[in-house]
mmCIF file of C-alpha atoms in Angstrom:
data_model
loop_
_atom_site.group_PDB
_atom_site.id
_atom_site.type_symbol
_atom_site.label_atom_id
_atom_site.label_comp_id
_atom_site.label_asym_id
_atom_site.label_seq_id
_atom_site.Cartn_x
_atom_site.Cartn_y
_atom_site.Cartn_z
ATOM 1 C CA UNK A 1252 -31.697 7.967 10.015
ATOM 2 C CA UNK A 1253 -30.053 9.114 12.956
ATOM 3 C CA UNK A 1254 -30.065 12.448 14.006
ATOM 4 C CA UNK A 1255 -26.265 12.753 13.699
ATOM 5 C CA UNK A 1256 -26.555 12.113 10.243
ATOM 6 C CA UNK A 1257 -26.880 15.262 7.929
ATOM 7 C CA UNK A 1258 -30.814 16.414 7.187
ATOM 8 C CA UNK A 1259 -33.042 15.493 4.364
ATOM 9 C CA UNK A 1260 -34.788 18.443 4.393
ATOM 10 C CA UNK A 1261 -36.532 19.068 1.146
ATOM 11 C CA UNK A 1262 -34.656 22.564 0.588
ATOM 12 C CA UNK A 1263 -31.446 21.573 2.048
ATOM 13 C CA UNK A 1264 -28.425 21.616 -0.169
ATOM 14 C CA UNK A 1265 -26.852 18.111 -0.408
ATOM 15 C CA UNK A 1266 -30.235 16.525 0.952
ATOM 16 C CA UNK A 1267 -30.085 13.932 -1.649
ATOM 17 C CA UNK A 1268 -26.421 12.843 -1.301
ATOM 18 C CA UNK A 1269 -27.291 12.640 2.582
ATOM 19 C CA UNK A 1270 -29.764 10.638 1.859
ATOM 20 C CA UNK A 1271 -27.900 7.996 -0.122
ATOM 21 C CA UNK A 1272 -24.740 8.084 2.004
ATOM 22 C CA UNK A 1273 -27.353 6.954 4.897
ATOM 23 C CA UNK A 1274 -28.686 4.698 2.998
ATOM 24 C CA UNK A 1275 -25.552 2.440 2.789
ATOM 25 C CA UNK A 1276 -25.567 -0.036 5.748
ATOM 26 C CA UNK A 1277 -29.189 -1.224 4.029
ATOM 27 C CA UNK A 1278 -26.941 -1.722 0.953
ATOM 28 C CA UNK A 1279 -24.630 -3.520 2.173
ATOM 29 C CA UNK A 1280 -27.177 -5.941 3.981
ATOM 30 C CA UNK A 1281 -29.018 -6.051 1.315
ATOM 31 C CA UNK A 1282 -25.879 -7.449 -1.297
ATOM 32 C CA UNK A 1283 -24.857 -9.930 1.576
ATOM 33 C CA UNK A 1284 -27.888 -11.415 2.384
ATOM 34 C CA UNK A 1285 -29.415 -11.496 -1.366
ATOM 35 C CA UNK A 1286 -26.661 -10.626 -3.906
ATOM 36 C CA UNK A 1287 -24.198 -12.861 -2.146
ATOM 37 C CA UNK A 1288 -25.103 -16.298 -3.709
ATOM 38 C CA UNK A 1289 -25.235 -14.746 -7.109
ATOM 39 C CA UNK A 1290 -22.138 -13.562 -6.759
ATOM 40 C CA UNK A 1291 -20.419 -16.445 -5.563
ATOM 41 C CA UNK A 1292 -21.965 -18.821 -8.362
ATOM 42 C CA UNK A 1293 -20.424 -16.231 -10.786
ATOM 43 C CA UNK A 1294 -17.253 -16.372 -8.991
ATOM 44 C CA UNK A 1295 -17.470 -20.233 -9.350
ATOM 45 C CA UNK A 1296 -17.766 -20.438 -13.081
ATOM 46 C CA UNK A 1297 -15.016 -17.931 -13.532
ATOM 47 C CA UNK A 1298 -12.482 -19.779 -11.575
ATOM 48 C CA UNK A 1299 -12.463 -23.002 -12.998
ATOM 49 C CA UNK A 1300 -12.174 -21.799 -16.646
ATOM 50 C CA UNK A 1301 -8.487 -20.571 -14.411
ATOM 51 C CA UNK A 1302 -7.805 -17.163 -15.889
ATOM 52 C CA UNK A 1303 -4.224 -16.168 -16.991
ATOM 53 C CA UNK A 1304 -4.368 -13.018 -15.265
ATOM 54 C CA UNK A 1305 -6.841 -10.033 -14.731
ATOM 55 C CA UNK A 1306 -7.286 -6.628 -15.698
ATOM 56 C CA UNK A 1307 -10.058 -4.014 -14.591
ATOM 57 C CA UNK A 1308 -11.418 -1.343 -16.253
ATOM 58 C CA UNK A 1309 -13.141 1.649 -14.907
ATOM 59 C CA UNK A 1310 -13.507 5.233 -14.722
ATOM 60 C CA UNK A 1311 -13.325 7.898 -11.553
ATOM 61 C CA UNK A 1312 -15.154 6.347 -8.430
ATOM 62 C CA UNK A 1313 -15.007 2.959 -9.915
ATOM 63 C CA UNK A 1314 -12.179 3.121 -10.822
ATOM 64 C CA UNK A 1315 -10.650 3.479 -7.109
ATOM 65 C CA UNK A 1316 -13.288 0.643 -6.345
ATOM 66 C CA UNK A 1317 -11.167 -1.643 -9.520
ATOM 67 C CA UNK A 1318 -8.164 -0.322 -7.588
ATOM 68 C CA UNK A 1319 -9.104 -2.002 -4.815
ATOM 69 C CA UNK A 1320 -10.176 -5.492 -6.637
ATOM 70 C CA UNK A 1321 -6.671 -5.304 -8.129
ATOM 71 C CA UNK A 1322 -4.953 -4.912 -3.961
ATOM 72 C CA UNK A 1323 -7.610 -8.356 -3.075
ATOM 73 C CA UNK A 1324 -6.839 -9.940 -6.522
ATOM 74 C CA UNK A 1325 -2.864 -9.497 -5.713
ATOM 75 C CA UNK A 1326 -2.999 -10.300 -2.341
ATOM 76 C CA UNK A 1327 -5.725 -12.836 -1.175
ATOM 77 C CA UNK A 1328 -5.429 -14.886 -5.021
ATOM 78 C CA UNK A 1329 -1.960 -14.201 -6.292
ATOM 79 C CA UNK A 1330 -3.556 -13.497 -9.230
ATOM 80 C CA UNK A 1331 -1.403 -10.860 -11.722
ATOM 81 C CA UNK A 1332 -3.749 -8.024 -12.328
ATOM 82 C CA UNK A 1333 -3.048 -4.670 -14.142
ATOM 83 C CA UNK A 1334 -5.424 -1.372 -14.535
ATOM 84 C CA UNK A 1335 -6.290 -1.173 -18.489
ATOM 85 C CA UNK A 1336 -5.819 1.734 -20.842
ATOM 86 C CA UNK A 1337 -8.692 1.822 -22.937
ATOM 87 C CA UNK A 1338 -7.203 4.570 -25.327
ATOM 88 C CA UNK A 1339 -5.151 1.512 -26.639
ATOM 89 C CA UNK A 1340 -8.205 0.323 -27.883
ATOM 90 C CA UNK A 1341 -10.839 3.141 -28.111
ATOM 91 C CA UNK A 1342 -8.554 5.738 -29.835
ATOM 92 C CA UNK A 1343 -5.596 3.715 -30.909
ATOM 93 C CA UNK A 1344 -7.615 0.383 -32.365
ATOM 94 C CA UNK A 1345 -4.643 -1.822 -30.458
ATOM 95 C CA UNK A 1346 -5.574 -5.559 -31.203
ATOM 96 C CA UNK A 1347 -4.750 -7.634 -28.062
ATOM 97 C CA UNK A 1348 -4.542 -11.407 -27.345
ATOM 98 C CA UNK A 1349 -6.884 -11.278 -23.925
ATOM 99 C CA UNK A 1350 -7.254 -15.492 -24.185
ATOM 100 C CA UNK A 1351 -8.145 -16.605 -21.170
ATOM 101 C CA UNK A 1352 -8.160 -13.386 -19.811
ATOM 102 C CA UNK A 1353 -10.441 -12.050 -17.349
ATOM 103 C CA UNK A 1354 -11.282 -8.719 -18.224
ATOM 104 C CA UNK A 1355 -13.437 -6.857 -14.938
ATOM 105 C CA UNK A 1356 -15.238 -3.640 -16.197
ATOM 106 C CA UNK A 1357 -16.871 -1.763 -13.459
ATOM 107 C CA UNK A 1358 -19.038 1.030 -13.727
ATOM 108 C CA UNK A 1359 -22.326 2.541 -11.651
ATOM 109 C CA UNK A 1360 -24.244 3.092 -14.856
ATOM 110 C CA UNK A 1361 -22.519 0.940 -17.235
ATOM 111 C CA UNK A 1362 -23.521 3.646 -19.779
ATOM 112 C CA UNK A 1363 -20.015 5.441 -20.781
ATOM 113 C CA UNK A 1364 -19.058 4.278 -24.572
ATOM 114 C CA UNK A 1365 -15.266 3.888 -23.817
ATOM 115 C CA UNK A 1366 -16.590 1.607 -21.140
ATOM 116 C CA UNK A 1367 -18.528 -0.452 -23.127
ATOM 117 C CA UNK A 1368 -16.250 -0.702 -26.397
ATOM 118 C CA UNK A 1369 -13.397 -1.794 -24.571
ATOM 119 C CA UNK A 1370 -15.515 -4.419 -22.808
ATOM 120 C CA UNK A 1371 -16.879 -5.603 -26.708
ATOM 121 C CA UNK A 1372 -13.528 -5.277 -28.038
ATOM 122 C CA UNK A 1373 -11.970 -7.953 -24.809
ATOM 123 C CA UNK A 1374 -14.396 -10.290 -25.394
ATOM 124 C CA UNK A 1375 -14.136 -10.443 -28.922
ATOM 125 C CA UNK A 1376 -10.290 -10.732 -28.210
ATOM 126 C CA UNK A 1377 -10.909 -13.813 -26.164
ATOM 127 C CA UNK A 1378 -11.262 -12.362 -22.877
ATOM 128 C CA UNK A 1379 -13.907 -13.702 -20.099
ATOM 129 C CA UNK A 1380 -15.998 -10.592 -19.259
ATOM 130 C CA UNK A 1381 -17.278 -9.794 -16.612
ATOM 131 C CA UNK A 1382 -19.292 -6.285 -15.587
ATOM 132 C CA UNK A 1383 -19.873 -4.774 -11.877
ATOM 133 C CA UNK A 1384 -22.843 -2.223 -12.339
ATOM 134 C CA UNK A 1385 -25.689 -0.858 -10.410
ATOM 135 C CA UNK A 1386 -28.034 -1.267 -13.810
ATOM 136 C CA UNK A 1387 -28.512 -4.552 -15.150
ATOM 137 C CA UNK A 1388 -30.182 -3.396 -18.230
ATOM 138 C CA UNK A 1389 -27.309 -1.083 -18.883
ATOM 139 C CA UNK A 1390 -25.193 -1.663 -22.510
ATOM 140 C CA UNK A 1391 -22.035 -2.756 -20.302
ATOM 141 C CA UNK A 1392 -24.093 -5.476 -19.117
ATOM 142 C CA UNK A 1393 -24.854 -6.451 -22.408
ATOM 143 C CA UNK A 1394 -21.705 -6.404 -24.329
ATOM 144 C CA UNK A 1395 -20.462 -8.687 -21.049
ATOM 145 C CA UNK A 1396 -20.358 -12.456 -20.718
ATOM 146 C CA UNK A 1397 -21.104 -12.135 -16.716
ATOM 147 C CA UNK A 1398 -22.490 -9.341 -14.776
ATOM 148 C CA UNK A 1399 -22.748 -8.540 -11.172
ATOM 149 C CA UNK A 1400 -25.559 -6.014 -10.169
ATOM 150 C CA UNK A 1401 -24.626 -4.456 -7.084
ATOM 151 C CA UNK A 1402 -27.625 -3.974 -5.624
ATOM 152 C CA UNK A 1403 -27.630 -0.296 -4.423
ATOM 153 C CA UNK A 1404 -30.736 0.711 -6.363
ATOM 154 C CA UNK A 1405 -30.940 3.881 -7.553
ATOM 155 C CA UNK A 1406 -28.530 6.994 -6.992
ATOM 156 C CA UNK A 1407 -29.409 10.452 -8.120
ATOM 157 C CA UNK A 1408 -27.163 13.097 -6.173
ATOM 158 C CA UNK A 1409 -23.970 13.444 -8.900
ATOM 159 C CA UNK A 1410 -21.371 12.326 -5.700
ATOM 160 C CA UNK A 1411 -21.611 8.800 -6.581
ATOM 161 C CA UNK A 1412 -21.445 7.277 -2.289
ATOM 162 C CA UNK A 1413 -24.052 4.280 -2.301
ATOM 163 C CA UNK A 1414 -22.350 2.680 -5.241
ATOM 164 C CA UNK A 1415 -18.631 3.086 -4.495
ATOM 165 C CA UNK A 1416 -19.376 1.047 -1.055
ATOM 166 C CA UNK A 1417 -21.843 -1.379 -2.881
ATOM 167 C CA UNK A 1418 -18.882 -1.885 -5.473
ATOM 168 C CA UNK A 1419 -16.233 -2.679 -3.209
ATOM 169 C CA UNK A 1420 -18.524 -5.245 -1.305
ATOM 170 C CA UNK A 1421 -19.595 -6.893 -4.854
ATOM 171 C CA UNK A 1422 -15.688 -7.796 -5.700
ATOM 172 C CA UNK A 1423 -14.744 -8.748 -2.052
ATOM 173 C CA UNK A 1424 -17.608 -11.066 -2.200
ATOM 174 C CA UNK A 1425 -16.464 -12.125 -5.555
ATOM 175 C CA UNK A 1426 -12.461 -12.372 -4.846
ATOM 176 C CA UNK A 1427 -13.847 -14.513 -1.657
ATOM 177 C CA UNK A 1428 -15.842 -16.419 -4.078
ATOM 178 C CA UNK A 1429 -12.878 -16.928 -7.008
ATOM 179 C CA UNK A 1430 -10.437 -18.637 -3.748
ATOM 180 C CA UNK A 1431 -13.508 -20.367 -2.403
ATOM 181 C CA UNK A 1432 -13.861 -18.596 0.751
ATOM 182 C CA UNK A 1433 -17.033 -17.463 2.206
ATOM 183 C CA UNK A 1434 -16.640 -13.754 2.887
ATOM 184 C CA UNK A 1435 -17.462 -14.152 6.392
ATOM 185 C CA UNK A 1436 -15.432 -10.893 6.842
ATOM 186 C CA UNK A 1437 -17.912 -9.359 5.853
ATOM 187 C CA UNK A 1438 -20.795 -9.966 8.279
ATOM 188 C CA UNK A 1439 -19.840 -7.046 10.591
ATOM 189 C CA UNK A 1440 -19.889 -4.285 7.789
ATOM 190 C CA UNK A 1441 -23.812 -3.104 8.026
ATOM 191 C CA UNK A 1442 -23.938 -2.688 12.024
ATOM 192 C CA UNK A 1443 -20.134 -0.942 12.022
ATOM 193 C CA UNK A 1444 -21.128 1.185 9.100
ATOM 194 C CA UNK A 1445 -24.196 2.326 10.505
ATOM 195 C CA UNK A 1446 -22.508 3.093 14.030
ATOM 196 C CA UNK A 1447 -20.171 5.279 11.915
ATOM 197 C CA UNK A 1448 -22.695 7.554 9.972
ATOM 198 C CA UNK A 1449 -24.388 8.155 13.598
ATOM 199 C CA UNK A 1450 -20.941 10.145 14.318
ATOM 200 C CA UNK A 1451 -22.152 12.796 11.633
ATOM 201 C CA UNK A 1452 -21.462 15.581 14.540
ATOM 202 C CA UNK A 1453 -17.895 14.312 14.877
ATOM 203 C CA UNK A 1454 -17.146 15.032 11.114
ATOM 204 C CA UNK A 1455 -18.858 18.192 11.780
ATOM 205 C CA UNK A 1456 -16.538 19.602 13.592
ATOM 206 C CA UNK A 1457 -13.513 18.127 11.682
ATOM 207 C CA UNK A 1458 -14.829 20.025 8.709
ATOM 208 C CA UNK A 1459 -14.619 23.283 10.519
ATOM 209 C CA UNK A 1460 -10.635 22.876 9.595
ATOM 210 C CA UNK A 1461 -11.088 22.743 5.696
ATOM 211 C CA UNK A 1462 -13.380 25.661 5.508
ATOM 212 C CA UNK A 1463 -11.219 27.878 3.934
ATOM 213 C CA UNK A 1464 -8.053 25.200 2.512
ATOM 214 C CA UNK A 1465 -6.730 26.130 -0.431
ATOM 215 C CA UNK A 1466 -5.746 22.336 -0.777
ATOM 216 C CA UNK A 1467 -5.352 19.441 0.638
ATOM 217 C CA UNK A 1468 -3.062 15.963 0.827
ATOM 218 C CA UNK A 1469 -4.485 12.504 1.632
ATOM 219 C CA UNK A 1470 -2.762 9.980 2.013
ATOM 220 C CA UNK A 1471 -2.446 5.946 2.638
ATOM 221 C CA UNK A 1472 -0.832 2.456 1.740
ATOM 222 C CA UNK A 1473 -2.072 -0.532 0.547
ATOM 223 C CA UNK A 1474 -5.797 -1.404 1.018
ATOM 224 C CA UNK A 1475 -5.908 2.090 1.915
ATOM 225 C CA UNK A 1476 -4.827 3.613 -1.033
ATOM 226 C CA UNK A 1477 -8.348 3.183 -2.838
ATOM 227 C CA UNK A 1478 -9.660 5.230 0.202
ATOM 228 C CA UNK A 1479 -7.505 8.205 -0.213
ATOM 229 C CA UNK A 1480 -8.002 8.497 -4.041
ATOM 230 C CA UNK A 1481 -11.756 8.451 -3.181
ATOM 231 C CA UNK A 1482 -11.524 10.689 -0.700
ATOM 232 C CA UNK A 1483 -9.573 13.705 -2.895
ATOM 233 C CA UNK A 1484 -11.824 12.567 -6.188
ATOM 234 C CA UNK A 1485 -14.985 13.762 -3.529
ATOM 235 C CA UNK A 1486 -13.434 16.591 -1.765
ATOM 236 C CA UNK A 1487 -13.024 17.949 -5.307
ATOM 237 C CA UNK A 1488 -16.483 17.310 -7.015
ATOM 238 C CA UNK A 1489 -18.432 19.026 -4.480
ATOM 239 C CA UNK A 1490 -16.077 21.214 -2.967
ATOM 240 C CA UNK A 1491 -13.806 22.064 -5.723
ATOM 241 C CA UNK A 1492 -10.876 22.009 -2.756
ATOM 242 C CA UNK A 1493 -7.509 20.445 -4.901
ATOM 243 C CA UNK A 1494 -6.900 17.378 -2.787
ATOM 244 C CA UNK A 1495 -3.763 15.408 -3.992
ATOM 245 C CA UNK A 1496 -3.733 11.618 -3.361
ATOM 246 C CA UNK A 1497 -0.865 9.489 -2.899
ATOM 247 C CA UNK A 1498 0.359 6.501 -1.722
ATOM 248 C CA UNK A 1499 2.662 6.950 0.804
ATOM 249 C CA UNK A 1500 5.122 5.464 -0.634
ATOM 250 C CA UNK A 1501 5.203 7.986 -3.468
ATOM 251 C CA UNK A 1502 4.835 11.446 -1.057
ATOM 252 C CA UNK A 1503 8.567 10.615 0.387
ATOM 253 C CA UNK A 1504 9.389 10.777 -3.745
ATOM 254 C CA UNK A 1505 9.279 14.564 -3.765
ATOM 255 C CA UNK A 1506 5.395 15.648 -3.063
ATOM 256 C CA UNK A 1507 6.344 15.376 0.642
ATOM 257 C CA UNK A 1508 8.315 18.967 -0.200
ATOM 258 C CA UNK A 1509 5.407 20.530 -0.557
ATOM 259 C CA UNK A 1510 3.697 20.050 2.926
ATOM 260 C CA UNK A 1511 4.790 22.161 6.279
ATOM 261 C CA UNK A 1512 2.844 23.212 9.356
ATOM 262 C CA UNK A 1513 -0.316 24.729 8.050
ATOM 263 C CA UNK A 1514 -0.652 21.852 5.327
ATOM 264 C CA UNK A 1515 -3.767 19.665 5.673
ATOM 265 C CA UNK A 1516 -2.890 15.737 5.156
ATOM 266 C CA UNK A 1517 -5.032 13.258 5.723
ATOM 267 C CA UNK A 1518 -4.018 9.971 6.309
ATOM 268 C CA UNK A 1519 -6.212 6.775 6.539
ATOM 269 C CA UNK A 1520 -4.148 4.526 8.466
ATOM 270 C CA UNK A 1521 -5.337 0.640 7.867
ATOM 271 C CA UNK A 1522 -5.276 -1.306 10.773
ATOM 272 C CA UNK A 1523 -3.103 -4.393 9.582
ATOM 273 C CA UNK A 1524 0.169 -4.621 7.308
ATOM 274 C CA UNK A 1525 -1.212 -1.294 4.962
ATOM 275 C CA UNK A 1526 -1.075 1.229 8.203
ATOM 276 C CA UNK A 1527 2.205 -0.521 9.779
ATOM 277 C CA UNK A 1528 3.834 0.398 5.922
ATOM 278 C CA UNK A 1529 2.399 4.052 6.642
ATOM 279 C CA UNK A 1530 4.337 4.021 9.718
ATOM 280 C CA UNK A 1531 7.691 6.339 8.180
ATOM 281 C CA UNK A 1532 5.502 8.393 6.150
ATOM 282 C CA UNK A 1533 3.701 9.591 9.184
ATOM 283 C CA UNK A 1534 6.926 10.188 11.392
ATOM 284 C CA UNK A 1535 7.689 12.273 8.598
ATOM 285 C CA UNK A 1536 4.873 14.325 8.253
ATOM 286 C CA UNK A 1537 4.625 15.229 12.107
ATOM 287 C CA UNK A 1538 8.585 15.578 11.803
ATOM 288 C CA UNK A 1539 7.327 18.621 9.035
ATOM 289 C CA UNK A 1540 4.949 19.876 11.785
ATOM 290 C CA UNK A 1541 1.699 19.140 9.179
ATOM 291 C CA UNK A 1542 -2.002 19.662 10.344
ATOM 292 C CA UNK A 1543 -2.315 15.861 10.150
ATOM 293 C CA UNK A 1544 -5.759 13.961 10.583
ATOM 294 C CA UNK A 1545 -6.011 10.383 10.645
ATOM 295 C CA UNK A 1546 -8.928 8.061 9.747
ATOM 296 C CA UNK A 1547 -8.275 5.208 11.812
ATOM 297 C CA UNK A 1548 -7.888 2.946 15.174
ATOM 298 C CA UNK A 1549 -8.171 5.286 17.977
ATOM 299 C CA UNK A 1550 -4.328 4.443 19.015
ATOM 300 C CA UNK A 1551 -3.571 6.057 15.555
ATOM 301 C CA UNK A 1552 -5.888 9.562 16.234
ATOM 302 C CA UNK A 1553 -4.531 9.816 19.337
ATOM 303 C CA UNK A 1554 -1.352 10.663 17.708
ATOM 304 C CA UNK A 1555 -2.235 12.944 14.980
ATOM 305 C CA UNK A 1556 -3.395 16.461 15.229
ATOM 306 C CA UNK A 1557 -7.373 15.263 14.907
ATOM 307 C CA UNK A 1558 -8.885 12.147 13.608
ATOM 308 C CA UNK A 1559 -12.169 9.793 13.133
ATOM 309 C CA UNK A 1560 -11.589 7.351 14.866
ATOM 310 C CA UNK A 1561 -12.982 3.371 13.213
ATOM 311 C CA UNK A 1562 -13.821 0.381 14.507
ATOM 312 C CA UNK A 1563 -11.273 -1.674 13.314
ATOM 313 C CA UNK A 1564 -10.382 -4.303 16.399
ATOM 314 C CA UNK A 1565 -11.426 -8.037 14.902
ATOM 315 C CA UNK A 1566 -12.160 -6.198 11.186
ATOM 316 C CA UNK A 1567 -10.073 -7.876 8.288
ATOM 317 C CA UNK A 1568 -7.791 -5.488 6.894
ATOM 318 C CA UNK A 1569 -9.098 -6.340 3.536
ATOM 319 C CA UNK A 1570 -12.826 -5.073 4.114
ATOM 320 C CA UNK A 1571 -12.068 -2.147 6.285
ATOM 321 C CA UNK A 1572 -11.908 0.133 3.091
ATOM 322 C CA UNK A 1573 -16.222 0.166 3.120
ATOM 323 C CA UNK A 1574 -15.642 1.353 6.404
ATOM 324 C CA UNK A 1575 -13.017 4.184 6.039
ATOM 325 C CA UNK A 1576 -14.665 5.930 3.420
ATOM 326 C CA UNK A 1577 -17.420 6.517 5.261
ATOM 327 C CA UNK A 1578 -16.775 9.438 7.558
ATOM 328 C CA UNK A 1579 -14.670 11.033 4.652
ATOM 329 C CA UNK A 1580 -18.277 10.733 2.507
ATOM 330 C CA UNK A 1581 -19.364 12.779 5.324
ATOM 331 C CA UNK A 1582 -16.137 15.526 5.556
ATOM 332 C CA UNK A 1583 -16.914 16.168 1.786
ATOM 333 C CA UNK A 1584 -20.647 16.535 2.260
ATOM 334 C CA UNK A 1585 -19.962 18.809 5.431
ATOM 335 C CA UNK A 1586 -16.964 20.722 4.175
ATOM 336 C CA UNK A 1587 -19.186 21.831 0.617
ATOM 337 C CA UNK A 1588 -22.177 23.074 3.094
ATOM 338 C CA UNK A 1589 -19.555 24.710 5.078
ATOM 339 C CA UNK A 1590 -18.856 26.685 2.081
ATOM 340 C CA UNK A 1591 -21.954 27.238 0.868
ATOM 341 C CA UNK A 1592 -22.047 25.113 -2.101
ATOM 342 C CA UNK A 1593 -24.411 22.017 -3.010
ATOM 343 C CA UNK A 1594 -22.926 18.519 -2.767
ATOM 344 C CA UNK A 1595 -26.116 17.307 -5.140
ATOM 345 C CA UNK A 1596 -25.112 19.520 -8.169
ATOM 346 C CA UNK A 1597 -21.304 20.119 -8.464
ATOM 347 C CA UNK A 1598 -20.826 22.462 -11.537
ATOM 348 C CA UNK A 1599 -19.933 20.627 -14.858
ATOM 349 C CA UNK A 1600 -20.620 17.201 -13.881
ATOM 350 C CA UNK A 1601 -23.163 15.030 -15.486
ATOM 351 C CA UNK A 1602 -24.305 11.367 -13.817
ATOM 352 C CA UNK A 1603 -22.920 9.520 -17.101
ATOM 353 C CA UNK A 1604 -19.506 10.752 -18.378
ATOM 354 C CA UNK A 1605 -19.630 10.035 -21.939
ATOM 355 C CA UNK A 1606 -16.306 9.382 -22.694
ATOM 356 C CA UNK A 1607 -14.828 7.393 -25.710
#
């Protein structure tokens, strides 16, 4: 590990989640050069049974990694694709018609009981299933006509970081595979990633200017979007700082009434169609005079207040999402040492949420 990247000393707070988040450019080598052809044969057999349409289910980090399947199901396939409810089922017994249907759960543990229910119930309702976990043996596997194992092996700190990454790579590769392309996108991921987590002392110092926020707004559009909801859901689990999320689109709705000059935003500003859309929302925000910090191409930091900035020249907009989340893994790590908490344990969380 470099020695940019934060410690693994055995008494250091956050040692394990520092651990893991360095561990993520082996990941993602590891899920292109061996999960890859699994992935794609699965990917193979689902398209020619030609589902209707598709909906994902999920819960917190995977669920912003099903948020982004649903932007690469929309975009590269032209594929309907909707965000389930599993209450309708779960708590309200809802029978659907899901024939033909492809029904994505995804989930690091595949262990929650709303998770796997809803998965029984789809396929029993004539849905193909498919599961996206990092446990093969787990009961969402199981209950589900296909699964994808991710590959990340295994994560302990609570901060899931290994697995959201390995996740999004897993349904690129399987999108790719579904409109028989060959995710060649994603060669460059494991050497950019890794050049990324050796900036650790750059988000360092960036963290110095949430020590003591009260709350914070990120913010993004399109394949983007996914980013900043994983961003705020980290900032809050280990830091406990409120971080509101929201497309861009939807701060100009009212939210944006609620930021002036000593108002942290972060934007991540996608270098393709998603950051040129974020164009108006930024003009606006510096217009408010707002502490803004942008993830993104340098031309982008240059123009904010601060800023990481990513390599993004000759990276398809549609994979640099693995990349963006990256240094903001690192803000939340550095920002909850900052403030003398421990990213490993956040109070009141438990590995498996046993939700039904």
């Amino acid at each position: 590990m470099s020695a940019t990247t934060p410690a693994q000393h055995s008494d250091q707070p956050g040692r394990i989640m520092s651990g893991e988040m360095a561990e993520q450019p082996a990941v993602l080598r590891r899920i292109l050069d061996e999960g890859a052809p699994r992935i794609r044969e699965i990917a193979e057999r689902i398209a020619a049974r030609d589902p209707r349409f598709v909906l994902l289910t999920a819960r917190g980090t995977s669920d912003n990694a099903a948020l982004y399947a649903k932007y690469l199901l929309e975009v590269l396939l032209g594929k309907p694709c909707g965000l389930t409810s599993m209450s309708t089922t779960t708590a309200y017994g809802a029978e659907q018609d899901l024939t033909d249907v492809l029904v994505i759960t995804v989930s690091q543990s595949g262990g929650s009981p709303d998770l796997v229910a809803s998965t029984k119930a789809a396929r029993e309702a004539g849905a193909i299933t498919l599961a996206v976990t990092n446990n093969p043996d787990s009961p969402l596997a199981a209950v589900s006509e296909f699964h994808i194992d991710v590959l990340a092996g295994p994560e302990n700190a609570l901060p899931a970081t290994k697995t959201y990454t390995a996740e999004l790579l897993a349904l690129y590769l399987f999108v790719e595979g579904l409109r028989g392309g060959d995710g060649a996108a994603a060669k460059v991921l494991p050497e950019l990633a890794q050049q990324i987590l050796d900036r650790g002392d750059e988000v360092k110092q960036l963290a110095g200017r949430y020590r003591f926020a009260e709350r914070m707004v990120i913010t993004s559009r399109g394949y983007g979007y996914p980013t900043a909801k994983e961003a705020a859901l980290k900032l809050m689990e280990t830091s406990y700082i409120p971080a509101l999320s929201y497309s861009g689109a939807d701060l100009l709705h009212g939210p944006l009434a609620m930021v002036d000059n000593i108002s942290p935003v972060i934007a991540i500003v996608t270098d393709g169609k998603g950051g040129q859309a974020l164009q108006p929302v930024l003009e606006r925000l510096r217009g408010r005079g707002a502490d803004l910090v942008v993830i993104g191409a340098q031309s982008e930091v240059d123009r904010a207040s601060a800023g990481f900035a990513l390599p993004t020249e000759g990276v398809a907009e549609e994979v640099q999402p693995i990349l963006e989340i990256l240094p903001l893994q690192l803000l939340a790590y550095e920002v909850t040492i900052a403030r003398g908490q421990d990213p490993d344990a956040p109070r009141a969380l438990a590995k498996v949420t046993e939700t039904r």
